XYZ file of C-alpha atoms in Angstrom:
311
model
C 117.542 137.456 91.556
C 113.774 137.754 90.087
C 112.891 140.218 87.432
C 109.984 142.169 87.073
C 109.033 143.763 83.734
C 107.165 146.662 84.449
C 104.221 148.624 81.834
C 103.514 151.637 83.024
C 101.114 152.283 85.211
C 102.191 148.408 87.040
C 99.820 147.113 89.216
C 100.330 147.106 93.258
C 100.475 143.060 93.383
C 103.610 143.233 90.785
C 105.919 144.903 93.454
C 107.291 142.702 96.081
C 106.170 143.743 99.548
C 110.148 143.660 101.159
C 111.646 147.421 101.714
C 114.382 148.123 99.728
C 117.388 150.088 98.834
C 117.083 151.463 95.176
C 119.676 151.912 92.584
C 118.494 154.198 89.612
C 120.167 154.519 86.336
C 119.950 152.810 82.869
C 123.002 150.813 83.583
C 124.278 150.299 79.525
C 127.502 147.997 79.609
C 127.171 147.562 83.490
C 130.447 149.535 83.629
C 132.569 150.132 86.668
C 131.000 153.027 87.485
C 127.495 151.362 87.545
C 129.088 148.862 89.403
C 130.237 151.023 91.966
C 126.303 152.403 92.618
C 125.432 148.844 92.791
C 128.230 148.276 95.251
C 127.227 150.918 97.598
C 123.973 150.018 97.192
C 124.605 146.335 97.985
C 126.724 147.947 101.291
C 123.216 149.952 102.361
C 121.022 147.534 102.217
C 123.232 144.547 104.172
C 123.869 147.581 106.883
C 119.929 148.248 107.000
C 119.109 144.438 106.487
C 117.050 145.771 103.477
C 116.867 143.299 100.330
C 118.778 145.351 96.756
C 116.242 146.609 93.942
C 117.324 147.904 90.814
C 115.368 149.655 88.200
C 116.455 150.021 83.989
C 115.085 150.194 81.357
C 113.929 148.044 78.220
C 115.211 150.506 75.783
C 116.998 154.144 75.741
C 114.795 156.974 76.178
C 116.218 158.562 73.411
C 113.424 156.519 71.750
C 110.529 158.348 73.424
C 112.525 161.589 73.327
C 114.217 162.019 70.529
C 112.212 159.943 68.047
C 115.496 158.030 67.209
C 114.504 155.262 65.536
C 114.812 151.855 67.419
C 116.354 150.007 65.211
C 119.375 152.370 64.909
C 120.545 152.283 68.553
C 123.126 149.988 69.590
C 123.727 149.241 72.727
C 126.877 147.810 74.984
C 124.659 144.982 77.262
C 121.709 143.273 76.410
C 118.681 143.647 79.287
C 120.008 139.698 79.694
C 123.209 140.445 79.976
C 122.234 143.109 82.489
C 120.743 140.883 84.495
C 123.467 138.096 84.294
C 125.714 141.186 85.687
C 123.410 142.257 87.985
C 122.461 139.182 89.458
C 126.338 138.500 90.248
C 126.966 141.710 91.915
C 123.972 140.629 94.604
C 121.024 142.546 93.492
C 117.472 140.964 94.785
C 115.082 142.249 92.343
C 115.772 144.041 88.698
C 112.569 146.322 87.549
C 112.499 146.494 83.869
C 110.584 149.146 82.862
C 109.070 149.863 79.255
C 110.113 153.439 78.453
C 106.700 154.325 76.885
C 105.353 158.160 76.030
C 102.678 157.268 79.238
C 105.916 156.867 81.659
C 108.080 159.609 79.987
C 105.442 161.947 80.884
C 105.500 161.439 84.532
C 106.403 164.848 85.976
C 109.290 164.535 88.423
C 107.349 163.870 92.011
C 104.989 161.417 89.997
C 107.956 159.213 89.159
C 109.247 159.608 92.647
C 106.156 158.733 94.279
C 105.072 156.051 91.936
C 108.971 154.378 91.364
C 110.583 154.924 94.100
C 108.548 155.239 96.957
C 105.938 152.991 95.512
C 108.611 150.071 95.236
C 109.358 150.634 98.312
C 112.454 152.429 98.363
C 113.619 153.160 102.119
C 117.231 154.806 100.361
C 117.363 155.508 96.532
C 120.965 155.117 95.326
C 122.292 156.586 92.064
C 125.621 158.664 90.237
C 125.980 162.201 90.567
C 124.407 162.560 86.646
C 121.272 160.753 87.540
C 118.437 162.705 85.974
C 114.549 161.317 86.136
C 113.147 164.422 84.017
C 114.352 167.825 82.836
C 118.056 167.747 84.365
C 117.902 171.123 86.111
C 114.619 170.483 87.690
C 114.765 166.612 88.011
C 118.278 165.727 89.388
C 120.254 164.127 92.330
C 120.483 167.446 94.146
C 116.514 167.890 94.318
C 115.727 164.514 94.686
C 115.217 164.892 98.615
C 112.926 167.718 97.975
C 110.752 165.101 96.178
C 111.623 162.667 98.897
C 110.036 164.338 101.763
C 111.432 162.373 104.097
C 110.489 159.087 103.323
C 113.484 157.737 101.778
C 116.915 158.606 102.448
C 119.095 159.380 99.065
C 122.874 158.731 98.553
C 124.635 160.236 95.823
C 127.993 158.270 94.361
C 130.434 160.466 92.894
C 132.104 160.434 89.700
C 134.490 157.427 88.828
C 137.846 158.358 87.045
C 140.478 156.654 85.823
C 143.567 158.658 84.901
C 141.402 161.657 84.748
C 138.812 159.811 82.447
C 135.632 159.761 83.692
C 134.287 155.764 83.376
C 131.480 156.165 81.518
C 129.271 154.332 78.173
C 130.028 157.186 76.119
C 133.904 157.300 76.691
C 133.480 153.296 76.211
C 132.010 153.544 73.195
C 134.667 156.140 72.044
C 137.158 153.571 72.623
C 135.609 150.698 70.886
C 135.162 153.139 67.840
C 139.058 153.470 68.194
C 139.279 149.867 68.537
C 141.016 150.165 72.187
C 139.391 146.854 73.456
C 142.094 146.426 76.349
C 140.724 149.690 77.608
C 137.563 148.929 77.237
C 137.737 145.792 78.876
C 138.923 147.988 81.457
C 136.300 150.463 82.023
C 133.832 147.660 82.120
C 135.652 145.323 84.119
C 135.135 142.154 81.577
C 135.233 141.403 78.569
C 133.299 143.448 75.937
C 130.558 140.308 74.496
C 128.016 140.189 72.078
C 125.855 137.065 71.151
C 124.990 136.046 68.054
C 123.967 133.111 65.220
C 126.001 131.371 63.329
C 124.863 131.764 59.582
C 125.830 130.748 56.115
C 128.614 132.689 54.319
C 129.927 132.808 51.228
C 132.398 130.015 52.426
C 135.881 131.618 50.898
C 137.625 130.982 54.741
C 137.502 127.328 53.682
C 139.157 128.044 50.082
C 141.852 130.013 52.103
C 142.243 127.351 54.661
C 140.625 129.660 57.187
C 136.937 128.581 57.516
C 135.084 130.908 59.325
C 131.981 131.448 61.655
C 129.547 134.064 60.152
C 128.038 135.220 63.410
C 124.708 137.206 62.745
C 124.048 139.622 65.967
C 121.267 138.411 67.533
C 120.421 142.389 69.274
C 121.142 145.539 68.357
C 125.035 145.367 70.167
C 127.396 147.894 69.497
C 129.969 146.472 67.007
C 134.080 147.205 67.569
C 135.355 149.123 64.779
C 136.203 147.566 61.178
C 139.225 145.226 61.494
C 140.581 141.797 62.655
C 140.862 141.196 66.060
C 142.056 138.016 68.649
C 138.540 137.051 70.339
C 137.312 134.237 72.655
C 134.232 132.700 70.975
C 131.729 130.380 73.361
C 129.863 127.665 71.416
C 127.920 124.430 73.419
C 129.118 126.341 76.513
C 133.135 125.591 75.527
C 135.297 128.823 75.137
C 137.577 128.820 72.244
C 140.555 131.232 70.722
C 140.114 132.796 67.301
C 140.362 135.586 65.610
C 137.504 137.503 63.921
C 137.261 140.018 61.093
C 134.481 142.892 61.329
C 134.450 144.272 57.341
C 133.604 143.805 54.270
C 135.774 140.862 52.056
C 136.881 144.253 50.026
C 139.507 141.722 48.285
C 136.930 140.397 46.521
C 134.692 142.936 45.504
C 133.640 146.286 46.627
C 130.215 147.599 48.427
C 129.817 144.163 50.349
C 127.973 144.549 53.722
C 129.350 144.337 56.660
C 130.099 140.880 57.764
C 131.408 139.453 61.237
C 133.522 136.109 60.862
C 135.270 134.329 63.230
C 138.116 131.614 62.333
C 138.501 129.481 65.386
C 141.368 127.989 66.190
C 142.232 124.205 66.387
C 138.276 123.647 65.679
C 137.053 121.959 62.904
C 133.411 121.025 63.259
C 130.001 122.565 61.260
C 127.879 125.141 63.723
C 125.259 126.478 61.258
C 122.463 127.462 64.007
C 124.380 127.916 66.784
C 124.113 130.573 69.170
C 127.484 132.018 70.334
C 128.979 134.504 72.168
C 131.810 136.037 71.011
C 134.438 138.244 73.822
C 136.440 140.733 71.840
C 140.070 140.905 73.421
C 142.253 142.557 71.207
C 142.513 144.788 68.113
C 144.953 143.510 65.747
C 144.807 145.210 62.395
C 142.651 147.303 59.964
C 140.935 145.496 56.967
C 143.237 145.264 54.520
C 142.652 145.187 50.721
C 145.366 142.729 48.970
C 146.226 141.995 45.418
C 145.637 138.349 45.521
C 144.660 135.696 47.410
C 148.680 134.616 48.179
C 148.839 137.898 49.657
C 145.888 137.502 52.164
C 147.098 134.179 53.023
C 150.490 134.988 54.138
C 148.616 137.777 56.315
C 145.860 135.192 57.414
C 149.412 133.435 58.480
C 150.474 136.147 60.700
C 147.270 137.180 62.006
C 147.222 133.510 63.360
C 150.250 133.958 64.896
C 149.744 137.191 66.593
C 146.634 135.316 67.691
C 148.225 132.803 69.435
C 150.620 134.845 70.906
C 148.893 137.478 72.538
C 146.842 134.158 74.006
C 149.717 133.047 75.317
């Protein structure tokens, strides 16, 4: 698969000369409804003998739109992680565009002459919720009034699962509720951010728990406060562990927030490393306890649990 960051307005030579089915969308967590418009998408181009193009973005538009302020939005995939995703579900060519003011203010035909017919686009694939402008002007239903005829445009329907539609919001809903099997679900792998292992405070060790202090390494949407049994990937090895997302509040109060994983039957020093970490399973809230006996015998059973649900 080759990717092609895109400023707008791209030049000519940037875009690949090959005809193409198009899948639109922004595509954040790759769920398995996105993976469904890739899917037919995929199935329309081998039928046509067309090679797969896909177009997202570098950031949310929310950004240009609503002002919200970069740093604050979190997001379920990484464009890298995209792509990984992308790139195993057979599509060609990924277009990442900048979402800049200059391409926000492309009025609906612009963008559908200029990024869909001008990459080519013999049939534009995307969900029924698709919007590339105002959403009662700029939608799905009057994209083939912008087409005129020279692309063909198929329309996937909504994707349920026990009457709940698979979607990033309702993902996120259930991270926030710390359903990970579900979410793991709805996105058909497991959730994963990446990250650097940093210095700590080093109380794991005192405990008999050392932990991994992973510091995100992009703005990914963190799983709700509590300890949980996680995969962790470091030199390109997967390990068990379990992880706590919190803030020590045994030890003192108004602490930031702090991911640490304890991995088990590991015992070497990773300062620097960058890991992945898969969350699997939500086993507890952060608890506040009395002493450090008392955290212990809990580190004990969360350990346990660990294992178990491993096994």
């Amino acid at each position: 698969m080759k990717v092609i960051d895109i400023h707008h307005p791209y030049r000519k030579n940037q875009i690949p000369s090959d005809d193409v089915v198009l899948a639109l969308g922004f595509f954040d967590g790759v769920h398995r409804g996105h993976q469904e418009v890739i899917r037919i998408a995929r199935e329309e181009a081998n039928k046509k003998g067309l090679k797969l193009a896909l177009m997202t973005f570098n950031h949310h538009p929310s950004v240009v739109f609503q002002k919200v302020d970069v740093s604050q939005i979190k997001y379920l995939t990484t464009v890298e992680q995209k792509a990984k995703l992308m790139a195993k579900l057979g599509v060609d060519y990924l277009y990442v565009v900048e979402f800049t003011s200059s391409f926000a203010s492309l009025s609906p035909q612009d963008f559908v002459d200029q990024y869909i017919v001008g990459l080519n686009a013999k049939i534009a694939v995307a969900g029924f919720d698709y919007t590339y402008g105002k959403a009662d002007v700029a939608n799905m239903q009057t994209l083939p009034n912008y087409a005129k005829g020279r692309f063909e445009v198929v329309t996937v329907s909504e994707k349920k699962e026990a009457d709940l539609k698979i979607s990033s919001t309702n993902v996120r809903q259930m991270m926030a509720d710390g359903q990970m099997e579900d979410v793991n679900h709805f996105l058909g792998y497991p959730y994963e951010i990446d990250g650097i292992v940093v210095h700590g405070d080093k109380r794991g060790r005192l405990l008999g728990y050392p932990t991994a202090n992973i510091k995100p390494t992009f703005q990914s949407l963190i799983p709700k406060v509590g300890v949980y049994a996680v995969k962790i990937k470091v030199a390109n090895q997967w390990y068990n562990g379990m992880a706590q997302i919190g803030h020590n509040i045994t030890f003192e109060k108004d602490r930031p927030m702090t991911i640490e994983v304890n991995i088990l039957d590991f015992n070497q020093d990773i300062y620097g490393e960058h890991v992945a970490v898969q969350w699997n399973h939500f086993l507890r809230p952060e608890m506040k306890f009395s002493g450090m006996d008392g955290l212990i015998k809990q580190l004990q059973m969360d350990e346990e649990h660990t294992r178990t649900y491993f096994n």
